[in-house]
């Protein structure tokens, strides 16, 4: 699937100040852009909420070639119940390990040179105590699945991801669209996947001309389409087209037209200031 790329994971955050402190000062990411919205998103980007919300994109570098985090803040909602759906993001950064120690942010070593750390809200990150030269430190996003084979059929056969690793015994698989992109790890669990209220969303881009075909394929295969092809406006920025899908376990997946998204996602030098100036 040439031209498809992994973009970001959407987190709902209850405390924007504490959360941005974690991503900036502990993980060492930068604020790439910050946007405010007066009403809920047509594609439910901010969840099932109608009120005022904000979106802050943070990452180790530009969205063109880095997998980043989208921090979604719904004004007036202070916390979200966590499910068992999101199992963590793994990144390679000895600087993040050093930052966490310096700031006395709790770390626990779960394997040699790998530390588990929790963002505000309970989201787990795994820090490998090493650094990558000239590539994105974000290595993989891990999501829970109830039936690995069913999920592999969906992500590989229908969405066209390459299977990089598969371990039947450990019930896990690693998939991706390209060697140099953040991967998706599917981890089998016992029982159903519970998304609770904190459920996130993983986003990918594809050439915009593929979006109608992708929607048609999902209809033909009787798969869930949460939001049929729709245009989303960002005040003063590019309008993008998206289709929102759900995999067999209900994980939300956004596909956005790549060309307009590259325009929308340009780094805003004022991003940090806009975030810090907001009440």
PDB file of N, CA, C and O in Angstrom, residues 184-217:
ATOM      1  N   UNK A 184       2.227  -0.951  14.171  1.00  0.00           N
ATOM      2  CA  UNK A 184       1.057  -1.284  14.984  1.00  0.00           C
ATOM      3  C   UNK A 184       1.270  -2.691  15.523  1.00  0.00           C
ATOM      4  O   UNK A 184       1.468  -3.630  14.751  1.00  0.00           O
ATOM      5  N   UNK A 185       1.247  -2.835  16.839  1.00  0.00           N
ATOM      6  CA  UNK A 185       1.362  -4.162  17.460  1.00  0.00           C
ATOM      7  C   UNK A 185      -0.014  -4.570  17.970  1.00  0.00           C
ATOM      8  O   UNK A 185      -0.676  -3.800  18.677  1.00  0.00           O
ATOM      9  N   UNK A 186      -0.445  -5.748  17.562  1.00  0.00           N
ATOM     10  CA  UNK A 186      -1.710  -6.298  18.049  1.00  0.00           C
ATOM     11  C   UNK A 186      -1.382  -7.357  19.091  1.00  0.00           C
ATOM     12  O   UNK A 186      -0.581  -8.264  18.831  1.00  0.00           O
ATOM     13  N   UNK A 187      -1.974  -7.231  20.251  1.00  0.00           N
ATOM     14  CA  UNK A 187      -1.708  -8.172  21.340  1.00  0.00           C
ATOM     15  C   UNK A 187      -3.008  -8.848  21.755  1.00  0.00           C
ATOM     16  O   UNK A 187      -3.949  -8.181  22.198  1.00  0.00           O
ATOM     17  N   UNK A 188      -3.057 -10.163  21.589  1.00  0.00           N
ATOM     18  CA  UNK A 188      -4.247 -10.910  21.977  1.00  0.00           C
ATOM     19  C   UNK A 188      -4.437 -10.891  23.485  1.00  0.00           C
ATOM     20  O   UNK A 188      -3.468 -11.015  24.236  1.00  0.00           O
ATOM     21  N   UNK A 189      -5.687 -10.734  23.929  1.00  0.00           N
ATOM     22  CA  UNK A 189      -5.993 -10.781  25.366  1.00  0.00           C
ATOM     23  C   UNK A 189      -7.147 -11.764  25.572  1.00  0.00           C
ATOM     24  O   UNK A 189      -7.849 -12.120  24.632  1.00  0.00           O
ATOM     25  N   UNK A 190      -7.320 -12.184  26.813  1.00  0.00           N
ATOM     26  CA  UNK A 190      -8.456 -13.034  27.168  1.00  0.00           C
ATOM     27  C   UNK A 190      -9.682 -12.149  27.339  1.00  0.00           C
ATOM     28  O   UNK A 190      -9.614 -11.106  27.981  1.00  0.00           O
ATOM     29  N   UNK A 191     -10.780 -12.551  26.777  1.00  0.00           N
ATOM     30  CA  UNK A 191     -12.018 -11.796  26.985  1.00  0.00           C
ATOM     31  C   UNK A 191     -12.143 -10.617  26.033  1.00  0.00           C
ATOM     32  O   UNK A 191     -11.282 -10.383  25.185  1.00  0.00           O
ATOM     33  N   UNK A 192     -13.227  -9.847  26.198  1.00  0.00           N
ATOM     34  CA  UNK A 192     -13.494  -8.758  25.258  1.00  0.00           C
ATOM     35  C   UNK A 192     -12.602  -7.533  25.480  1.00  0.00           C
ATOM     36  O   UNK A 192     -12.064  -7.327  26.572  1.00  0.00           O
ATOM     37  N   UNK A 193     -12.462  -6.743  24.419  1.00  0.00           N
ATOM     38  CA  UNK A 193     -11.738  -5.475  24.509  1.00  0.00           C
ATOM     39  C   UNK A 193     -12.735  -4.414  24.982  1.00  0.00           C
ATOM     40  O   UNK A 193     -13.805  -4.246  24.402  1.00  0.00           O
ATOM     41  N   UNK A 194     -12.363  -3.728  26.076  1.00  0.00           N
ATOM     42  CA  UNK A 194     -13.237  -2.706  26.661  1.00  0.00           C
ATOM     43  C   UNK A 194     -12.628  -1.328  26.399  1.00  0.00           C
ATOM     44  O   UNK A 194     -11.508  -1.050  26.817  1.00  0.00           O
ATOM     45  N   UNK A 195     -13.371  -0.461  25.698  1.00  0.00           N
ATOM     46  CA  UNK A 195     -12.846   0.859  25.343  1.00  0.00           C
ATOM     47  C   UNK A 195     -13.167   1.921  26.395  1.00  0.00           C
ATOM     48  O   UNK A 195     -12.567   2.998  26.380  1.00  0.00           O
ATOM     49  N   UNK A 196     -14.113   1.616  27.289  1.00  0.00           N
ATOM     50  CA  UNK A 196     -14.536   2.556  28.346  1.00  0.00           C
ATOM     51  C   UNK A 196     -14.772   3.952  27.761  1.00  0.00           C
ATOM     52  O   UNK A 196     -15.234   4.084  26.633  1.00  0.00           O
ATOM     53  N   UNK A 197     -14.424   5.008  28.520  1.00  0.00           N
ATOM     54  CA  UNK A 197     -14.675   6.373  28.019  1.00  0.00           C
ATOM     55  C   UNK A 197     -13.424   7.013  27.443  1.00  0.00           C
ATOM     56  O   UNK A 197     -13.493   7.995  26.713  1.00  0.00           O
ATOM     57  N   UNK A 198     -12.249   6.440  27.762  1.00  0.00           N
ATOM     58  CA  UNK A 198     -10.987   7.066  27.350  1.00  0.00           C
ATOM     59  C   UNK A 198     -10.554   6.652  25.946  1.00  0.00           C
ATOM     60  O   UNK A 198      -9.502   7.069  25.478  1.00  0.00           O
ATOM     61  N   UNK A 199     -11.379   5.827  25.291  1.00  0.00           N
ATOM     62  CA  UNK A 199     -10.950   5.224  24.019  1.00  0.00           C
ATOM     63  C   UNK A 199     -10.303   6.244  23.080  1.00  0.00           C
ATOM     64  O   UNK A 199     -10.745   7.390  22.967  1.00  0.00           O
ATOM     65  N   UNK A 200      -9.231   5.781  22.429  1.00  0.00           N
ATOM     66  CA  UNK A 200      -8.501   6.650  21.512  1.00  0.00           C
ATOM     67  C   UNK A 200      -8.857   6.348  20.066  1.00  0.00           C
ATOM     68  O   UNK A 200      -9.891   5.732  19.759  1.00  0.00           O
ATOM     69  N   UNK A 201      -7.976   6.771  19.192  1.00  0.00           N
ATOM     70  CA  UNK A 201      -8.177   6.557  17.758  1.00  0.00           C
ATOM     71  C   UNK A 201      -6.806   6.603  17.113  1.00  0.00           C
ATOM     72  O   UNK A 201      -5.983   7.447  17.465  1.00  0.00           O
ATOM     73  N   UNK A 202      -6.550   5.708  16.170  1.00  0.00           N
ATOM     74  CA  UNK A 202      -5.275   5.736  15.449  1.00  0.00           C
ATOM     75  C   UNK A 202      -5.538   6.260  14.040  1.00  0.00           C
ATOM     76  O   UNK A 202      -6.557   5.934  13.424  1.00  0.00           O
ATOM     77  N   UNK A 203      -4.632   7.119  13.570  1.00  0.00           N
ATOM     78  CA  UNK A 203      -4.851   7.775  12.277  1.00  0.00           C
ATOM     79  C   UNK A 203      -3.762   7.414  11.277  1.00  0.00           C
ATOM     80  O   UNK A 203      -2.577   7.304  11.627  1.00  0.00           O
ATOM     81  N   UNK A 204      -4.205   7.253  10.038  1.00  0.00           N
ATOM     82  CA  UNK A 204      -3.319   6.970   8.905  1.00  0.00           C
ATOM     83  C   UNK A 204      -3.716   7.898   7.763  1.00  0.00           C
ATOM     84  O   UNK A 204      -4.851   8.390   7.711  1.00  0.00           O
ATOM     85  N   UNK A 205      -2.788   8.112   6.829  1.00  0.00           N
ATOM     86  CA  UNK A 205      -3.173   8.863   5.632  1.00  0.00           C
ATOM     87  C   UNK A 205      -3.022   7.964   4.417  1.00  0.00           C
ATOM     88  O   UNK A 205      -2.280   6.973   4.435  1.00  0.00           O
ATOM     89  N   UNK A 206      -3.755   8.330   3.366  1.00  0.00           N
ATOM     90  CA  UNK A 206      -3.625   7.653   2.078  1.00  0.00           C
ATOM     91  C   UNK A 206      -3.908   8.702   0.998  1.00  0.00           C
ATOM     92  O   UNK A 206      -4.495   9.751   1.298  1.00  0.00           O
ATOM     93  N   UNK A 207      -3.492   8.459  -0.237  1.00  0.00           N
ATOM     94  CA  UNK A 207      -3.850   9.406  -1.291  1.00  0.00           C
ATOM     95  C   UNK A 207      -5.367   9.624  -1.278  1.00  0.00           C
ATOM     96  O   UNK A 207      -6.125   8.657  -1.146  1.00  0.00           O
ATOM     97  N   UNK A 208      -5.824  10.878  -1.384  1.00  0.00           N
ATOM     98  CA  UNK A 208      -7.254  11.154  -1.171  1.00  0.00           C
ATOM     99  C   UNK A 208      -8.148  10.397  -2.146  1.00  0.00           C
ATOM    100  O   UNK A 208      -9.279  10.064  -1.826  1.00  0.00           O
ATOM    101  N   UNK A 209      -7.607  10.066  -3.320  1.00  0.00           N
ATOM    102  CA  UNK A 209      -8.430   9.338  -4.305  1.00  0.00           C
ATOM    103  C   UNK A 209      -8.762   7.916  -3.853  1.00  0.00           C
ATOM    104  O   UNK A 209      -9.684   7.292  -4.375  1.00  0.00           O
ATOM    105  N   UNK A 210      -8.012   7.397  -2.841  1.00  0.00           N
ATOM    106  CA  UNK A 210      -8.280   6.033  -2.333  1.00  0.00           C
ATOM    107  C   UNK A 210      -9.406   5.990  -1.299  1.00  0.00           C
ATOM    108  O   UNK A 210      -9.914   4.918  -0.973  1.00  0.00           O
ATOM    109  N   UNK A 211      -9.780   7.157  -0.763  1.00  0.00           N
ATOM    110  CA  UNK A 211     -10.768   7.170   0.331  1.00  0.00           C
ATOM    111  C   UNK A 211     -12.120   6.568  -0.070  1.00  0.00           C
ATOM    112  O   UNK A 211     -12.656   5.722   0.653  1.00  0.00           O
ATOM    113  N   UNK A 212     -12.702   6.951  -1.236  1.00  0.00           N
ATOM    114  CA  UNK A 212     -13.994   6.346  -1.605  1.00  0.00           C
ATOM    115  C   UNK A 212     -13.891   4.833  -1.804  1.00  0.00           C
ATOM    116  O   UNK A 212     -14.807   4.088  -1.439  1.00  0.00           O
ATOM    117  N   UNK A 213     -12.754   4.371  -2.369  1.00  0.00           N
ATOM    118  CA  UNK A 213     -12.564   2.923  -2.582  1.00  0.00           C
ATOM    119  C   UNK A 213     -12.468   2.186  -1.249  1.00  0.00           C
ATOM    120  O   UNK A 213     -12.991   1.076  -1.101  1.00  0.00           O
ATOM    121  N   UNK A 214     -11.800   2.818  -0.295  1.00  0.00           N
ATOM    122  CA  UNK A 214     -11.655   2.211   1.033  1.00  0.00           C
ATOM    123  C   UNK A 214     -13.037   2.082   1.692  1.00  0.00           C
ATOM    124  O   UNK A 214     -13.375   1.034   2.253  1.00  0.00           O
ATOM    125  N   UNK A 215     -13.832   3.123   1.573  1.00  0.00           N
ATOM    126  CA  UNK A 215     -15.185   3.091   2.144  1.00  0.00           C
ATOM    127  C   UNK A 215     -16.020   2.003   1.459  1.00  0.00           C
ATOM    128  O   UNK A 215     -16.720   1.227   2.133  1.00  0.00           O
ATOM    129  N   UNK A 216     -15.922   1.914   0.135  1.00  0.00           N
ATOM    130  CA  UNK A 216     -16.669   0.888  -0.616  1.00  0.00           C
ATOM    131  C   UNK A 216     -16.259  -0.518  -0.197  1.00  0.00           C
ATOM    132  O   UNK A 216     -17.103  -1.415  -0.037  1.00  0.00           O
ATOM    133  N   UNK A 217     -14.949  -0.729  -0.024  1.00  0.00           N
ATOM    134  CA  UNK A 217     -14.440  -2.039   0.392  1.00  0.00           C
ATOM    135  C   UNK A 217     -15.035  -2.434   1.744  1.00  0.00           C
ATOM    136  O   UNK A 217     -15.470  -3.577   1.935  1.00  0.00           O
TER     137      UNK A 217
END
